[in-house]
Amino acid sequence: MKNPYAPAFWCVLFALVLLSAAYFYGVMLAHQLDKAMVFLDSACLVIGTLSIGVVAWASYQNQRIKKKLLEQGKTRVAIWDTKVALRRVETVFDRYFWGSYWQPGRTFQEVMGDLTGTPLEKSLEVLKKQCVALDHQVAEGRHWLNNARELSDVATQMARERYQLDFCDPKADTPGNAVIHREFEVLVYTWTARLKSFDHQLDEIELEYS
């Protein structure tokens, strides 16, 4: 890793050496060799002290940069892991609600149990754990965990509405059926919107730490 302070250090050092040499040469021309030697010793001491100080400062800055890059790397890994967990939730959600897993005729507890023990519930729990790690890494309170909890809440509500849809008569044109269909459509829209928002926020923070 290149030190950003190296050019300035060498410029200052070159300037001091040049000035010292010029002054020493001028004193020698004036036939005052003893004064020239005293000045040369003083100049060497100043240059040496300055060099040590600059090297120490550059080393400190270098350590800070390395630490910052290490933290950025850890944050990017946490972001990528969260993205993977989110994609897993999205895939399991589609299979769960629109695939072959859902079988009408079973009780709500058998089918859902408030998502307990289902593949969707497990994938949401993995996402929550990953969001806790991401919150800890970026020090944003519980922002990402709250996003995951919002998705989990919507999924639970959709499960209840889906259960009611399976047990209502689709041919019956009743106000109750219309309300259930409308509420389920709203939940589907809410899930899609929050999922996209979650993904967009992850893209933004990934760009920030790139």
Short mmCIF file of C-alpha atoms in Angstrom, two decimals:
data_model
loop_
_atom_site.label_atom_id
_atom_site.label_comp_id
_atom_site.label_asym_id
_atom_site.label_seq_id
_atom_site.Cartn_x
_atom_site.Cartn_y
_atom_site.Cartn_z
CA MET A 1 0.00 0.00 0.00
CA LYS A 2 1.43 3.38 -0.98
CA ASN A 3 1.72 6.01 1.70
CA PRO A 4 -0.18 9.18 0.70
CA TYR A 5 2.23 11.33 2.72
CA ALA A 6 5.42 10.04 1.06
CA PRO A 7 5.62 12.72 -1.70
CA ALA A 8 5.27 15.56 0.82
CA PHE A 9 7.89 14.00 3.06
CA TRP A 10 10.46 13.69 0.29
CA CYS A 11 9.75 17.21 -0.95
CA VAL A 12 10.31 18.70 2.50
CA LEU A 13 13.42 16.61 3.01
CA PHE A 14 14.85 17.64 -0.35
CA ALA A 15 14.15 21.31 0.38
CA LEU A 16 15.89 21.14 3.76
CA VAL A 17 18.91 19.37 2.31
CA LEU A 18 19.13 21.88 -0.53
CA LEU A 19 18.87 24.88 1.78
CA SER A 20 21.39 23.41 4.19
CA ALA A 21 23.86 22.67 1.40
CA ALA A 22 23.48 26.15 -0.05
CA TYR A 23 24.02 27.80 3.32
CA PHE A 24 26.96 25.55 4.16
CA TYR A 25 28.55 26.34 0.82
CA GLY A 26 28.07 30.06 1.39
CA VAL A 27 29.66 29.90 4.82
CA MET A 28 32.61 27.96 3.46
CA LEU A 29 33.14 30.60 0.83
CA ALA A 30 33.34 33.16 3.61
CA HIS A 31 36.18 31.11 5.17
CA GLN A 32 34.24 30.39 8.35
CA LEU A 33 34.58 26.63 8.46
CA ASP A 34 33.92 26.30 12.20
CA LYS A 35 30.55 28.03 11.89
CA ALA A 36 29.77 25.91 8.85
CA MET A 37 30.38 22.71 10.80
CA VAL A 38 28.20 23.88 13.69
CA PHE A 39 25.42 24.74 11.28
CA LEU A 40 25.81 21.44 9.47
CA ASP A 41 25.47 19.50 12.74
CA SER A 42 22.37 21.49 13.67
CA ALA A 43 20.84 21.00 10.24
CA CYS A 44 21.45 17.25 10.38
CA LEU A 45 19.82 17.09 13.80
CA VAL A 46 16.76 19.01 12.59
CA ILE A 47 16.47 16.93 9.44
CA GLY A 48 16.83 13.68 11.39
CA THR A 49 14.23 14.70 13.97
CA LEU A 50 11.84 15.85 11.27
CA SER A 51 12.34 12.62 9.33
CA ILE A 52 11.60 10.49 12.40
CA GLY A 53 8.47 12.52 13.11
CA VAL A 54 7.20 12.26 9.55
CA VAL A 55 7.92 8.53 9.41
CA ALA A 56 6.09 7.99 12.71
CA TRP A 57 3.10 10.03 11.51
CA ALA A 58 3.04 8.21 8.17
CA SER A 59 3.15 4.86 9.96
CA TYR A 60 0.24 5.90 12.18
CA GLN A 61 -1.80 7.02 9.18
CA ASN A 62 -0.93 3.80 7.38
CA GLN A 63 -2.27 1.74 10.28
CA ARG A 64 -5.47 3.80 10.31
CA ILE A 65 -5.95 3.23 6.58
CA LYS A 66 -5.36 -0.51 6.95
CA LYS A 67 -7.86 -0.70 9.81
CA LYS A 68 -10.43 1.26 7.83
CA LEU A 69 -10.01 -1.00 4.79
CA LEU A 70 -10.34 -4.07 7.00
CA GLU A 71 -13.58 -2.76 8.48
CA GLN A 72 -14.87 -1.91 5.01
CA GLY A 73 -14.08 -5.45 3.90
CA LYS A 74 -15.99 -6.92 6.84
CA THR A 75 -18.93 -4.64 6.11
CA ARG A 76 -19.02 -5.64 2.45
CA VAL A 77 -19.02 -9.31 3.43
CA ALA A 78 -21.92 -8.65 5.84
CA ILE A 79 -23.81 -6.84 3.07
CA TRP A 80 -23.26 -9.69 0.61
CA ASP A 81 -24.37 -12.27 3.18
CA THR A 82 -27.51 -10.22 3.84
CA LYS A 83 -28.22 -10.08 0.11
CA VAL A 84 -27.87 -13.85 -0.13
CA ALA A 85 -30.25 -14.31 2.82
CA LEU A 86 -32.73 -11.90 1.23
CA ARG A 87 -32.62 -13.77 -2.09
CA ARG A 88 -33.24 -16.99 -0.17
CA VAL A 89 -36.30 -15.46 1.50
CA GLU A 90 -37.62 -14.28 -1.85
CA THR A 91 -37.17 -17.72 -3.43
CA VAL A 92 -38.74 -19.62 -0.53
CA PHE A 93 -41.59 -17.11 -0.37
CA ASP A 94 -42.47 -17.69 -4.04
CA ARG A 95 -42.34 -21.46 -3.63
CA TYR A 96 -44.29 -21.30 -0.40
CA PHE A 97 -47.20 -19.15 -1.51
CA TRP A 98 -47.35 -19.86 -5.22
CA GLY A 99 -45.76 -23.31 -5.41
CA SER A 100 -46.80 -26.82 -4.44
CA TYR A 101 -46.11 -26.51 -0.71
CA TRP A 102 -49.45 -24.93 0.08
CA GLN A 103 -52.22 -27.53 0.13
CA PRO A 104 -55.79 -26.38 0.77
CA GLY A 105 -57.85 -28.34 3.24
CA ARG A 106 -55.34 -28.39 6.07
CA THR A 107 -55.93 -26.40 9.22
CA PHE A 108 -54.22 -23.08 9.73
CA GLN A 109 -52.02 -24.54 12.48
CA GLU A 110 -51.00 -27.47 10.29
CA VAL A 111 -50.29 -25.36 7.25
CA MET A 112 -48.76 -22.32 8.89
CA GLY A 113 -48.56 -22.37 12.66
CA ASP A 114 -47.73 -18.65 12.30
CA LEU A 115 -44.93 -19.79 9.98
CA THR A 116 -43.30 -21.76 12.80
CA GLY A 117 -41.20 -24.59 11.43
CA THR A 118 -41.89 -23.75 7.80
CA PRO A 119 -39.13 -23.14 5.24
CA LEU A 120 -40.21 -19.52 4.98
CA GLU A 121 -40.00 -19.00 8.73
CA LYS A 122 -36.52 -20.53 8.81
CA SER A 123 -35.27 -18.37 5.96
CA LEU A 124 -36.68 -15.26 7.63
CA GLU A 125 -34.90 -16.15 10.87
CA VAL A 126 -31.62 -16.50 8.97
CA LEU A 127 -32.23 -13.08 7.43
CA LYS A 128 -32.90 -11.55 10.86
CA LYS A 129 -29.66 -12.96 12.27
CA GLN A 130 -27.73 -11.64 9.31
CA CYS A 131 -29.36 -8.23 9.72
CA VAL A 132 -28.29 -8.15 13.38
CA ALA A 133 -24.70 -8.74 12.23
CA LEU A 134 -25.01 -6.01 9.61
CA ASP A 135 -26.46 -3.54 12.12
CA HIS A 136 -23.54 -4.26 14.43
CA GLN A 137 -21.05 -3.77 11.62
CA VAL A 138 -22.41 -0.45 10.33
CA ALA A 139 -23.58 0.84 13.74
CA GLU A 140 -27.05 1.86 12.56
CA GLY A 141 -29.05 0.70 15.57
CA ARG A 142 -31.64 -1.85 14.42
CA HIS A 143 -32.34 -0.49 10.97
CA TRP A 144 -31.70 -3.71 9.05
CA LEU A 145 -33.27 -5.92 11.69
CA ASN A 146 -36.41 -3.77 11.54
CA ASN A 147 -36.50 -4.26 7.77
CA ALA A 148 -36.37 -8.03 8.24
CA ARG A 149 -39.05 -7.92 10.92
CA GLU A 150 -41.33 -5.93 8.64
CA LEU A 151 -40.98 -8.60 5.96
CA SER A 152 -41.71 -11.30 8.53
CA ASP A 153 -44.84 -9.47 9.73
CA VAL A 154 -46.16 -9.14 6.19
CA ALA A 155 -45.48 -12.82 5.49
CA THR A 156 -47.40 -13.82 8.64
CA GLN A 157 -50.37 -11.66 7.65
CA MET A 158 -50.31 -13.08 4.14
CA ALA A 159 -50.35 -16.59 5.57
CA ARG A 160 -53.54 -15.83 7.49
CA GLU A 161 -55.18 -14.25 4.46
CA ARG A 162 -54.11 -17.12 2.23
CA TYR A 163 -55.62 -19.57 4.68
CA GLN A 164 -58.94 -17.72 4.51
CA LEU A 165 -58.80 -17.64 0.72
CA ASP A 166 -58.42 -21.41 0.58
CA PHE A 167 -61.42 -21.97 2.82
CA CYS A 168 -63.80 -19.46 1.27
CA ASP A 169 -65.96 -20.28 -1.73
CA PRO A 170 -64.35 -18.58 -4.75
CA LYS A 171 -67.69 -18.67 -6.62
CA ALA A 172 -69.57 -16.91 -3.85
CA ASP A 173 -69.88 -13.23 -4.59
CA THR A 174 -70.06 -11.99 -1.01
CA PRO A 175 -68.69 -8.84 0.64
CA GLY A 176 -66.55 -11.01 2.90
CA ASN A 177 -64.81 -12.69 -0.02
CA ALA A 178 -64.22 -9.35 -1.71
CA VAL A 179 -62.61 -7.96 1.44
CA ILE A 180 -60.34 -11.01 1.78
CA HIS A 181 -59.22 -10.78 -1.84
CA ARG A 182 -58.59 -7.05 -1.56
CA GLU A 183 -56.62 -7.39 1.68
CA PHE A 184 -54.52 -10.17 0.20
CA GLU A 185 -53.74 -8.06 -2.87
CA VAL A 186 -52.67 -5.19 -0.62
CA LEU A 187 -50.39 -7.53 1.31
CA VAL A 188 -48.85 -8.86 -1.90
CA TYR A 189 -48.16 -5.30 -3.01
CA THR A 190 -46.74 -4.43 0.43
CA TRP A 191 -44.44 -7.47 0.38
CA THR A 192 -43.15 -6.62 -3.09
CA ALA A 193 -42.58 -2.96 -2.20
CA ARG A 194 -40.71 -3.74 1.02
CA LEU A 195 -38.64 -6.42 -0.65
CA LYS A 196 -37.57 -4.01 -3.39
CA SER A 197 -36.88 -1.28 -0.84
CA PHE A 198 -34.76 -3.67 1.22
CA ASP A 199 -32.78 -4.70 -1.84
CA HIS A 200 -32.34 -1.08 -2.95
CA GLN A 201 -31.04 -0.05 0.48
CA LEU A 202 -28.51 -2.89 0.39
CA ASP A 203 -27.33 -1.71 -3.04
CA GLU A 204 -26.89 1.82 -1.71
CA ILE A 205 -24.88 0.80 1.34
CA GLU A 206 -22.76 -1.56 -0.77
CA LEU A 207 -21.92 1.35 -3.06
CA GLU A 208 -21.09 3.48 -0.02
CA TYR A 209 -18.56 0.92 1.25
CA SER A 210 -17.07 0.10 -2.16
#
